[in-house]
Amino acid sequence: MTAGQDTTGTPLLDVCDLHAEFRTSRGVVHAVNGVNFTVNRGELVGIVGESGCGKSATIRAMIGLLQPPGVVSGGQVLFKDKDLLASKRDRRKLLASQIGFVPQNPFGALNPVMRIDRQFVRVIREHTDLNKKQAVELAASRLERAGIADPQRVLRGYAHQLSGGMAQRTVIAIAMSLDPDLVIGDEPTTGLDVTVQRQILDDTVEQLERDHRAMLLVTHDLGIVAHYCSRVIVMYAGKVIEQGPTDLVFTEPAHPYTELLLKAAPRRDQPLKLSHGQLPDLINYPENCPFYQRCEYRDDPRCETEMPQMREIQPGHFAATYHNAAQVSVGYQQ
Amino acid sequence: MSVAIDDAVEPDSRRSHVRTVWTWVRRHSGIAVGLFVLASILFAAFLAPLPHDPFEPDATAVLLPPSSDHWLGTDRSGFDVFSRAIAAGRLDLPLALAGTFFSLVIGVTVGLLSSSKGRGSEGIMRALDVFQAFPLLVLAIVIVTLTGNNLPTVVLAIVLIETPRFVRLTRSQALSIRESRFIEAAYAMGATRRRVLWRHLLPNVSGAILAQASLAAANAIVVIAALSFLGIGTSPTDASWGAMIRSGSQVIATGDWWVALAPGIAVFITVLAFNAIADGIQKTLEEK
Amino acid sequence: MSSFWKYTLRRLALVPVGLLIVVTAAFSLVSIVPGDPALAITGGLASEEKLSEIRGELGLNEPLPTRYWDYVSGLARGDMGTSFFTQLPIRDELFQRIPDTAELVIMALTVAVIVGLIIGGIGAYFRGKAADRGSRYLTSAIQSIPDFFIGILLIYFLFYLLGWTPAPVGRLGLLETRPPDVTGALLTDSVIAGQWDTFRSGLRHSIMPVLALGVFYSAYFAKTSRAVLASAFASRQVEFARACGLPTRTIWLYAFREARTPIITYGALLFAVLLGGSAIVEIVFSWGGSGQWAVDRILALDIPAIQGFVLVAGTITLLTYVFLDILVAKLDPRISYGKGSS
């Protein structure tokens, strides 16, 4: 069940050469190093990579959630041609109304000492002219749309009274309450029951497709990406090392790291289980390919000396590697 | 992890020693500066030649403002403020250090021992909480006056005030480390309880303990100053910062500011030095 | 809500136990005097009859259990004994002066909390930037100056140099009289009596001592509130609030809401600390409160008075703690009322 793509016109989201770093006393940690990708209207895109690859930092840098010691050090994030990084005030207006954010832990996102309706209504009334009564009605309808059977009860209660699944549905309802054109999810279903995960994703994706909205899904679960996303972006050490249509990338991976990921998760619902190995030093970022230490190929002399640039392997399928993927070993079975 | 290949002995090893010390100083500037200041105060108090005798008042030179002869003026009895303020470091600083040292030893021991019981000591922790909220300065005054009003009783009072924080810190750290794997491993390898305490628990807790000790010493300086401000614990002939501030406070309303300033600044610098050391240690611990 | 009440009752049940400890501690103060207490009190100058008279008054001739029982039963009757030196009942002496100290503490606490929250909040919001470092240096510096020295500096600058405040001779000028006693606290009583001149004068005499205490303890409050607020600003709740495009004003509100439990805890702790910690500032400014009285009595080795003060101070501390526990439980719906919270 993958959504159709709409590539007419300018992309909805265009991330150009994004850089972000964390200034710690041990040195500057380069978490995001020149990330480029786009998301078109109505597209469902997944970002995958193991923990520490910079995907969460990228998302947060994009929408201005990066807190000290993290700081955005370069690049542009164009949403409908407006640079999100340029103006804090513009960005604030766009958030929730046109860009929705669903974080991983719903009990972290929801305020534990505030009633659900108060939190929800506050978000709604910040971006609309609705009065309190209308906002509550809207909130209730959104909760229903997100698959909650008794919205009134949820609204009148507190976060700790909800189950994990219901809490996440509530957060999704809030994030999507104003029908944003882009929904960004940072591991939104990790930690929930597998069946609950699937239900929530099914419901959410169905809604997105119906309203022709785009989604950017950050996850380490390849199965989810394969099932829901039409395009996938693979990140490693703060860089995008491969991107393209999901079926292509998963059946004919060009980058050795993508291969490694696919080998490690042979079954659909298996989450990523990779030992860290030797991640490159993010403080003294290597000048050559960041995957060099763990790569089993290294079949090009430039692997050791130069940073590979993104090149087109097939139409729409890009990878930053010197490795010739002509002889592909393992693919992901749909 | 790659192994360093150059194990060759450095030709100029003395220079490299200095360099490593210098790098350490630059990275832990707070600790280094604090230690330096404290060492200077102690050194000056005991060894530095002073322009005037801090214990011999000059009855002809009463309440003189600062001049080239008396750098910070004289007080009501004719003591040279500058010399006396420096000499007071002989009393205040060692007292604070002694008190802190004993509280550390007692507190850490109690903390380590009580960490093996677990449940009963929850009550002890609560009791310590409440104890620490009690007006401890007043308690110190009570202890010192009732038990003889001399220097050892001051140390006793400091111990009473500062020990709880060491007990708590040691106990909470020890409890959390106890849960960790390598303690299990140590026991599995047949280590006795005492060996576990000494060899495994203590080294891991020592950083936080040192930071807390610095804070305790800072507090002790203020307590000692407050006590001698009230004339408790020290005798009138002793030079101590608190007593000097007291005599300064009696003349400051009429504009003679110099009498109180020097001892006040001395206390300020000493406390700041201890705080800087504590902050520096905590920062180092956070980075681990 | 019934689990809340169960929790409250459990907490309240600890009060008698705590009181017992406090009473016993106060009682044993007599015993910590090395040697003969009577000798210590009189400084060795009294005659043998006087000494045995004092020993009699202290009850030292009786066996320990009898003494203890006498003391406790006396307390139950509300009798805290009589001061050796003034021959007045301690209960009266002490309670007469507590309201004045309470006023000082409340005013100083207000200053400390407001200033502390501002400094701490700025440091937390601008975490890592210049404002944060600046606020941290400032709080370190303030904390390193003893509060009574701040008071002395204020006397020099505000009174002597600038003439903005009256002389530090007490709560009022030497020739002014206090309003009639209703609560025992100067400012409150002058408001009740409608004596606005007295009120204003009392306020002006309060400036220096309140600032001395307030500024000093604001550093402590700034440090603790900064730590709590920094983690609140970095929390997932605030992150989601930012992600929903809520304005800065709301972000601050959310952060404070999240941090309110620890902040209130620290505030109450500060209150308890100030109650005892204000003694020396009281002395410097001749405030005439219970702290000053207590130090006076201690220096005179007036043992019944000391016992009385320790008792009252200990009880107030204990009650503050219990009240705090209950308040925290009420405010935070997450706290489980099971054994051992937080």
Coordinates of C-alpha atoms in Angstrom, one line a residue, chain A residues 1-208:
Chain A
M1 CA 0.0 0.0 0.0
T2 CA 2.2 2.7 -1.2
A3 CA 0.9 6.2 -2.0
G4 CA 1.1 7.6 -5.5
Q5 CA 3.6 10.4 -6.1
D6 CA 2.8 13.9 -7.2
T7 CA 5.8 15.5 -8.8
T8 CA 4.1 18.3 -10.5
G9 CA 5.4 21.8 -9.7
T10 CA 7.8 22.8 -7.0
P11 CA 8.4 20.4 -4.1
L12 CA 6.6 21.0 -0.9
L13 CA 9.7 20.7 1.1
D14 CA 13.2 21.3 -0.2
V15 CA 16.1 20.8 2.2
C16 CA 19.3 22.2 0.8
D17 CA 22.8 21.5 2.3
L18 CA 21.6 21.4 5.9
H19 CA 24.3 21.5 8.5
A20 CA 23.9 21.2 12.3
E21 CA 26.3 20.7 15.0
F22 CA 26.4 20.3 18.8
R23 CA 28.9 22.4 20.7
T24 CA 30.1 20.3 23.6
S25 CA 33.2 20.8 25.7
R26 CA 34.8 17.9 24.0
G27 CA 34.6 19.5 20.7
V28 CA 32.0 20.3 18.0
V29 CA 29.9 17.2 17.1
H30 CA 28.9 17.4 13.4
A31 CA 25.5 15.8 13.6
V32 CA 24.1 16.9 10.2
N33 CA 26.5 17.3 7.3
G34 CA 25.1 18.6 4.1
V35 CA 21.7 16.9 4.0
N36 CA 19.7 17.3 0.7
F37 CA 16.3 16.0 -0.1
T38 CA 12.8 17.0 -1.2
V39 CA 9.3 16.0 -0.4
N40 CA 6.5 16.6 -2.8
R41 CA 2.9 17.1 -2.2
G42 CA 1.1 14.0 -1.2
E43 CA 4.3 12.0 -1.0
L44 CA 5.1 9.6 1.8
V45 CA 8.8 9.6 2.4
G46 CA 10.7 7.6 4.9
I47 CA 14.1 8.4 6.5
V48 CA 16.0 5.4 7.8
G49 CA 19.2 4.8 9.6
E50 CA 20.5 3.4 12.8
S51 CA 20.5 5.5 16.0
G52 CA 23.1 8.2 16.0
C53 CA 22.9 8.7 12.2
G54 CA 21.5 12.2 12.6
K55 CA 17.9 11.6 11.4
S56 CA 16.3 13.0 14.5
A57 CA 18.8 15.9 14.5
T58 CA 18.0 16.7 10.9
I59 CA 14.2 16.8 11.6
R60 CA 14.6 19.0 14.5
A61 CA 17.0 21.3 12.7
M62 CA 14.5 21.6 9.9
I63 CA 11.7 22.9 12.0
G64 CA 13.7 24.9 14.5
L65 CA 13.4 22.6 17.4
L66 CA 17.1 22.2 17.9
Q67 CA 18.0 23.2 21.4
P68 CA 21.4 24.2 22.8
P69 CA 24.1 22.9 22.6
G70 CA 22.7 22.0 19.2
V71 CA 22.8 24.7 16.6
V72 CA 22.0 25.0 12.9
S73 CA 25.2 25.9 11.1
G74 CA 24.2 26.2 7.5
G75 CA 21.8 25.4 4.7
Q76 CA 18.2 26.2 3.7
V77 CA 14.9 24.5 4.4
L78 CA 12.4 25.7 1.8
F79 CA 8.8 25.0 2.7
K80 CA 6.5 26.2 -0.1
D81 CA 9.5 28.4 -1.1
K82 CA 9.8 30.0 2.3
D83 CA 13.0 29.3 4.2
L84 CA 12.1 27.9 7.6
L85 CA 15.5 28.8 9.0
A86 CA 15.3 32.4 8.1
S87 CA 12.5 33.8 10.2
K88 CA 11.5 32.4 13.6
R89 CA 8.1 34.2 13.5
D90 CA 7.2 32.8 10.0
R91 CA 8.3 29.4 11.1
R92 CA 6.1 29.5 14.2
K93 CA 3.1 30.4 12.1
L94 CA 3.6 27.5 9.8
L95 CA 4.1 25.0 12.5
A96 CA 0.9 23.0 13.3
S97 CA -1.1 24.9 10.7
Q98 CA 0.9 23.7 7.8
I99 CA 3.6 21.4 9.2
G100 CA 2.6 18.9 11.8
F101 CA 5.1 17.2 14.1
V102 CA 4.5 13.8 15.8
P103 CA 7.2 12.9 18.3
Q104 CA 8.1 9.5 19.5
N105 CA 6.9 9.5 23.1
P106 CA 3.2 10.6 23.4
F107 CA 3.5 10.9 27.2
G108 CA 6.5 13.1 26.6
A109 CA 4.6 15.3 24.2
L110 CA 1.4 15.7 26.2
N111 CA 1.5 17.9 29.2
P112 CA 0.8 15.7 32.2
V113 CA -0.7 18.3 34.5
M114 CA -3.0 19.9 31.9
R115 CA -6.3 18.5 30.8
I116 CA -6.2 17.3 27.2
D117 CA -8.8 19.7 26.0
R118 CA -6.9 22.7 27.3
Q119 CA -3.7 21.7 25.5
F120 CA -5.5 20.8 22.3
V121 CA -7.6 24.0 22.2
R122 CA -4.6 26.1 22.9
V123 CA -2.9 24.9 19.7
I124 CA -6.1 25.3 17.7
R125 CA -6.8 28.8 18.9
E126 CA -3.2 29.9 18.4
H127 CA -3.5 29.5 14.6
T128 CA -7.2 30.1 14.0
D129 CA -9.9 32.5 15.0
L130 CA -12.2 30.0 16.5
N131 CA -13.7 30.6 19.9
K132 CA -13.3 28.1 22.7
K133 CA -16.5 26.2 21.9
Q134 CA -15.7 25.8 18.3
A135 CA -12.2 24.8 19.1
V136 CA -13.4 22.0 21.4
E137 CA -15.7 20.8 18.7
L138 CA -12.9 20.7 16.2
A139 CA -10.7 18.9 18.7
A140 CA -13.4 16.3 19.3
S141 CA -13.8 15.7 15.5
R142 CA -10.1 15.4 15.0
L143 CA -9.8 12.8 17.8
E144 CA -12.6 10.9 16.2
R145 CA -10.8 11.1 12.9
A146 CA -7.7 9.7 14.5
G147 CA -9.6 6.7 15.6
I148 CA -10.6 7.5 19.1
A149 CA -14.0 6.2 20.0
D150 CA -15.0 8.4 22.9
P151 CA -13.4 11.9 22.2
Q152 CA -15.3 13.6 25.0
R153 CA -13.9 11.4 27.7
V154 CA -10.4 11.8 26.4
L155 CA -10.7 15.6 26.2
R156 CA -11.9 15.8 29.8
G157 CA -9.1 13.6 31.1
Y158 CA -5.4 13.7 31.5
A159 CA -2.5 12.1 29.6
H160 CA -1.7 9.4 32.2
Q161 CA -5.2 8.0 31.9
L162 CA -4.7 7.0 28.3
S163 CA -3.1 3.9 26.9
G164 CA 0.0 4.2 24.8
G165 CA -1.9 3.8 21.6
M166 CA -4.6 6.3 22.5
A167 CA -2.1 8.8 23.7
Q168 CA -0.3 8.6 20.4
R169 CA -3.5 8.9 18.5
T170 CA -4.2 12.0 20.5
V171 CA -0.9 13.5 19.6
I172 CA -1.4 12.7 16.0
A173 CA -4.9 14.4 16.2
I174 CA -3.3 17.5 17.6
A175 CA -0.5 17.5 15.1
M176 CA -3.0 17.1 12.2
S177 CA -5.8 19.1 13.7
L178 CA -5.3 22.0 11.3
D179 CA -4.9 19.8 8.2
P180 CA -1.2 20.6 7.6
D181 CA 0.2 19.9 4.2
L182 CA 3.2 18.1 5.7
V183 CA 3.3 15.7 8.7
I184 CA 6.6 14.9 10.1
G185 CA 6.8 11.8 12.4
D186 CA 9.9 11.1 14.5
E187 CA 9.6 7.3 15.2
P188 CA 5.9 7.9 16.0
T189 CA 5.0 4.3 16.6
T190 CA 8.2 3.0 18.2
G191 CA 7.5 1.6 21.6
L192 CA 4.0 0.6 20.9
D193 CA 2.6 -2.8 20.3
V194 CA 3.2 -4.1 16.8
T195 CA -0.5 -4.4 16.1
V196 CA -1.3 -1.0 17.5
Q197 CA 1.6 0.4 15.4
R198 CA 0.0 -1.0 12.3
Q199 CA -3.5 0.2 13.1
I200 CA -2.3 3.7 13.8
L201 CA -0.2 3.9 10.7
D202 CA -2.9 2.5 8.6
D203 CA -5.4 5.0 9.8
T204 CA -3.0 7.9 9.6
V205 CA -1.8 7.1 6.1
E206 CA -5.3 6.5 4.9
Q207 CA -6.2 10.0 6.1
L208 CA -3.1 11.5 4.5

